[in-house]
């Protein structure tokens, strides 16, 4: 098991948050969100306008992502059954349906068990804790609902990976400084293009690996984007195709939310807002569909 330490610089290992909240911690950066952060988020809700940040889930319509099949939605009881002669019983009729989909096939949040390196996950837990029956450690059921201050930046004008300097410029232009517990959302424009049928499911714009130190140092709880991975893909880092997932999720317990619908939020020109996201309590799952909202 790797050495657990926080706030120390090593030439052999990166700085991590392992052990910061205890050797058995499975919450990660959710520990940054206490009553103070919740109340700070609530204070951002001024007009009461609610903006959905979720993309629609449609039958057999996905994003062309490798390993992420489109959702399959079908009815097990409908009005057609009654039209064909099924009688209503006990004074009523009803409809029921079923949906089958990847947990990360639409707007979703990654569990801390989603990514590892050197067979080791967040806080030093072994990747062997993720079995054929699900995650015994760090599953999405360990993530509580998140209510905090949200911050959004629009980086869609830049097709190259968004470097840390550019991200700081976007924040500065809005007179916003990241705080511990924040949820930072980045619009790249990829989702809008995908919904038009103009996007490539094998590459997308996003954050550059050099954003990692900035975001880890800011103490954010969640990083989200309107693309499939938050970070640019393929990665400019030849050593790892998902370096930000490794540095932020695995090393610091920061949650990733992807395929978020951010166009309406950016059009509102409110850089800060109340952010609410709750995963489904899927025991042992390594991700969950979500329907997050921003309250302006």
mmCIF file of N, CA and C in Angstrom, residues 159-213:
data_model
loop_
_atom_site.group_PDB
_atom_site.id
_atom_site.type_symbol
_atom_site.label_atom_id
_atom_site.label_comp_id
_atom_site.label_asym_id
_atom_site.label_seq_id
_atom_site.Cartn_x
_atom_site.Cartn_y
_atom_site.Cartn_z
ATOM 1 N N UNK A 159 -10.728 25.631 -28.500
ATOM 2 C CA UNK A 159 -10.778 24.230 -28.901
ATOM 3 C C UNK A 159 -9.593 23.436 -28.379
ATOM 4 N N UNK A 160 -8.555 24.104 -27.964
ATOM 5 C CA UNK A 160 -7.402 23.423 -27.395
ATOM 6 C C UNK A 160 -7.679 23.090 -25.928
ATOM 7 N N UNK A 161 -6.952 22.137 -25.343
ATOM 8 C CA UNK A 161 -7.128 21.856 -23.919
ATOM 9 C C UNK A 161 -6.992 23.122 -23.075
ATOM 10 N N UNK A 162 -7.882 23.291 -22.123
ATOM 11 C CA UNK A 162 -7.908 24.485 -21.277
ATOM 12 C C UNK A 162 -6.827 24.348 -20.213
ATOM 13 N N UNK A 163 -5.807 25.167 -20.321
ATOM 14 C CA UNK A 163 -4.700 25.105 -19.372
ATOM 15 C C UNK A 163 -5.054 25.864 -18.096
ATOM 16 N N UNK A 164 -4.274 25.637 -17.052
ATOM 17 C CA UNK A 164 -4.535 26.250 -15.753
ATOM 18 C C UNK A 164 -4.556 27.769 -15.852
ATOM 19 N N UNK A 165 -3.637 28.331 -16.623
ATOM 20 C CA UNK A 165 -3.594 29.787 -16.759
ATOM 21 C C UNK A 165 -4.885 30.311 -17.366
ATOM 22 N N UNK A 166 -5.395 29.617 -18.385
ATOM 23 C CA UNK A 166 -6.641 30.044 -19.016
ATOM 24 C C UNK A 166 -7.817 29.883 -18.055
ATOM 25 N N UNK A 167 -7.838 28.814 -17.300
ATOM 26 C CA UNK A 167 -8.909 28.612 -16.329
ATOM 27 C C UNK A 167 -8.908 29.724 -15.286
ATOM 28 N N UNK A 168 -7.730 30.113 -14.834
ATOM 29 C CA UNK A 168 -7.637 31.215 -13.880
ATOM 30 C C UNK A 168 -8.128 32.514 -14.496
ATOM 31 N N UNK A 169 -7.826 32.733 -15.778
ATOM 32 C CA UNK A 169 -8.308 33.937 -16.464
ATOM 33 C C UNK A 169 -9.829 33.966 -16.534
ATOM 34 N N UNK A 170 -10.430 32.823 -16.826
ATOM 35 C CA UNK A 170 -11.889 32.751 -16.905
ATOM 36 C C UNK A 170 -12.527 33.036 -15.549
ATOM 37 N N UNK A 171 -11.931 32.529 -14.493
ATOM 38 C CA UNK A 171 -12.444 32.801 -13.152
ATOM 39 C C UNK A 171 -12.257 34.265 -12.786
ATOM 40 N N UNK A 172 -11.088 34.810 -13.095
ATOM 41 C CA UNK A 172 -10.789 36.206 -12.765
ATOM 42 C C UNK A 172 -11.722 37.154 -13.507
ATOM 43 N N UNK A 173 -12.040 36.831 -14.759
ATOM 44 C CA UNK A 173 -12.927 37.682 -15.558
ATOM 45 C C UNK A 173 -14.315 37.786 -14.935
ATOM 46 N N UNK A 174 -14.684 36.792 -14.140
ATOM 47 C CA UNK A 174 -15.985 36.803 -13.468
ATOM 48 C C UNK A 174 -15.875 37.237 -12.011
ATOM 49 N N UNK A 175 -14.654 37.610 -11.601
ATOM 50 C CA UNK A 175 -14.381 38.032 -10.230
ATOM 51 C C UNK A 175 -14.772 36.938 -9.235
ATOM 52 N N UNK A 176 -14.388 35.709 -9.566
ATOM 53 C CA UNK A 176 -14.718 34.557 -8.729
ATOM 54 C C UNK A 176 -13.437 33.876 -8.271
ATOM 55 N N UNK A 177 -13.384 33.577 -7.000
ATOM 56 C CA UNK A 177 -12.284 32.797 -6.438
ATOM 57 C C UNK A 177 -12.860 31.483 -5.907
ATOM 58 N N UNK A 178 -12.240 30.383 -6.280
ATOM 59 C CA UNK A 178 -12.714 29.087 -5.815
ATOM 60 C C UNK A 178 -12.528 28.949 -4.308
ATOM 61 N N UNK A 179 -13.503 28.298 -3.671
ATOM 62 C CA UNK A 179 -13.461 28.066 -2.229
ATOM 63 C C UNK A 179 -13.513 26.561 -1.951
ATOM 64 N N UNK A 180 -13.019 26.135 -0.804
ATOM 65 C CA UNK A 180 -13.168 24.725 -0.433
ATOM 66 C C UNK A 180 -14.641 24.313 -0.425
ATOM 67 N N UNK A 181 -14.909 23.157 -1.006
ATOM 68 C CA UNK A 181 -16.275 22.653 -1.062
ATOM 69 C C UNK A 181 -17.046 23.039 -2.299
ATOM 70 N N UNK A 182 -16.504 23.918 -3.128
ATOM 71 C CA UNK A 182 -17.196 24.347 -4.349
ATOM 72 C C UNK A 182 -17.339 23.209 -5.350
ATOM 73 N N UNK A 183 -18.331 23.359 -6.222
ATOM 74 C CA UNK A 183 -18.457 22.527 -7.418
ATOM 75 C C UNK A 183 -18.150 23.422 -8.611
ATOM 76 N N UNK A 184 -17.110 23.099 -9.362
ATOM 77 C CA UNK A 184 -16.719 23.889 -10.526
ATOM 78 C C UNK A 184 -17.186 23.179 -11.788
ATOM 79 N N UNK A 185 -17.942 23.890 -12.628
ATOM 80 C CA UNK A 185 -18.463 23.339 -13.871
ATOM 81 C C UNK A 185 -17.850 24.081 -15.047
ATOM 82 N N UNK A 186 -17.456 23.335 -16.075
ATOM 83 C CA UNK A 186 -16.766 23.909 -17.231
ATOM 84 C C UNK A 186 -17.537 23.561 -18.499
ATOM 85 N N UNK A 187 -17.982 24.586 -19.210
ATOM 86 C CA UNK A 187 -18.658 24.358 -20.494
ATOM 87 C C UNK A 187 -17.614 24.353 -21.603
ATOM 88 N N UNK A 188 -17.615 23.282 -22.399
ATOM 89 C CA UNK A 188 -16.700 23.174 -23.542
ATOM 90 C C UNK A 188 -17.420 23.292 -24.877
ATOM 91 N N UNK A 189 -18.733 23.119 -24.876
ATOM 92 C CA UNK A 189 -19.515 23.124 -26.110
ATOM 93 C C UNK A 189 -19.676 21.753 -26.740
ATOM 94 N N UNK A 190 -19.020 20.717 -26.167
ATOM 95 C CA UNK A 190 -19.067 19.387 -26.786
ATOM 96 C C UNK A 190 -20.473 18.804 -26.778
ATOM 97 N N UNK A 191 -21.195 18.924 -25.678
ATOM 98 C CA UNK A 191 -22.510 18.297 -25.586
ATOM 99 C C UNK A 191 -23.480 18.892 -26.595
ATOM 100 N N UNK A 192 -23.460 20.211 -26.755
ATOM 101 C CA UNK A 192 -24.353 20.840 -27.730
ATOM 102 C C UNK A 192 -24.074 20.304 -29.124
ATOM 103 N N UNK A 193 -22.782 20.144 -29.450
ATOM 104 C CA UNK A 193 -22.416 19.585 -30.753
ATOM 105 C C UNK A 193 -22.868 18.136 -30.866
ATOM 106 N N UNK A 194 -22.747 17.375 -29.780
ATOM 107 C CA UNK A 194 -23.151 15.970 -29.800
ATOM 108 C C UNK A 194 -24.648 15.831 -30.019
ATOM 109 N N UNK A 195 -25.425 16.693 -29.393
ATOM 110 C CA UNK A 195 -26.877 16.628 -29.550
ATOM 111 C C UNK A 195 -27.306 17.023 -30.959
ATOM 112 N N UNK A 196 -26.458 17.780 -31.654
ATOM 113 C CA UNK A 196 -26.716 18.112 -33.067
ATOM 114 C C UNK A 196 -26.205 17.027 -33.999
ATOM 115 N N UNK A 197 -25.474 16.060 -33.452
ATOM 116 C CA UNK A 197 -24.872 15.022 -34.280
ATOM 117 C C UNK A 197 -23.560 15.429 -34.890
ATOM 118 N N UNK A 198 -22.922 16.476 -34.334
ATOM 119 C CA UNK A 198 -21.690 17.010 -34.913
ATOM 120 C C UNK A 198 -20.447 16.704 -34.086
ATOM 121 N N UNK A 199 -20.546 15.857 -33.072
ATOM 122 C CA UNK A 199 -19.402 15.614 -32.190
ATOM 123 C C UNK A 199 -18.802 14.241 -32.442
ATOM 124 N N UNK A 200 -17.526 14.128 -32.113
ATOM 125 C CA UNK A 200 -16.786 12.877 -32.227
ATOM 126 C C UNK A 200 -16.732 12.229 -30.846
ATOM 127 N N UNK A 201 -17.238 11.012 -30.723
ATOM 128 C CA UNK A 201 -17.244 10.331 -29.438
ATOM 129 C C UNK A 201 -15.912 9.754 -29.028
ATOM 130 N N UNK A 202 -14.861 9.977 -29.833
ATOM 131 C CA UNK A 202 -13.536 9.460 -29.489
ATOM 132 C C UNK A 202 -12.560 10.567 -29.111
ATOM 133 N N UNK A 203 -12.998 11.822 -29.181
ATOM 134 C CA UNK A 203 -12.134 12.946 -28.789
ATOM 135 C C UNK A 203 -13.009 14.131 -28.406
ATOM 136 N N UNK A 204 -12.508 14.938 -27.479
ATOM 137 C CA UNK A 204 -13.278 16.102 -27.060
ATOM 138 C C UNK A 204 -12.373 17.109 -26.363
ATOM 139 N N UNK A 205 -12.762 18.395 -26.388
ATOM 140 C CA UNK A 205 -12.017 19.419 -25.658
ATOM 141 C C UNK A 205 -12.307 19.314 -24.166
ATOM 142 N N UNK A 206 -11.400 19.833 -23.373
ATOM 143 C CA UNK A 206 -11.584 19.787 -21.925
ATOM 144 C C UNK A 206 -10.383 20.364 -21.212
ATOM 145 N N UNK A 207 -10.254 20.060 -19.953
ATOM 146 C CA UNK A 207 -9.175 20.614 -19.143
ATOM 147 C C UNK A 207 -7.842 19.940 -19.441
ATOM 148 N N UNK A 208 -6.786 20.727 -19.411
ATOM 149 C CA UNK A 208 -5.416 20.246 -19.570
ATOM 150 C C UNK A 208 -4.952 19.643 -18.238
ATOM 151 N N UNK A 209 -4.055 18.670 -18.281
ATOM 152 C CA UNK A 209 -3.559 18.083 -17.029
ATOM 153 C C UNK A 209 -2.967 19.093 -16.055
ATOM 154 N N UNK A 210 -2.466 20.228 -16.555
ATOM 155 C CA UNK A 210 -1.844 21.175 -15.626
ATOM 156 C C UNK A 210 -2.864 21.920 -14.759
ATOM 157 N N UNK A 211 -4.161 21.668 -14.970
ATOM 158 C CA UNK A 211 -5.185 22.232 -14.086
ATOM 159 C C UNK A 211 -5.256 21.485 -12.752
ATOM 160 N N UNK A 212 -4.633 20.322 -12.683
ATOM 161 C CA UNK A 212 -4.765 19.479 -11.505
ATOM 162 C C UNK A 212 -4.321 20.134 -10.216
ATOM 163 N N UNK A 213 -3.136 20.732 -10.214
ATOM 164 C CA UNK A 213 -2.631 21.350 -8.989
ATOM 165 C C UNK A 213 -3.523 22.504 -8.548
#
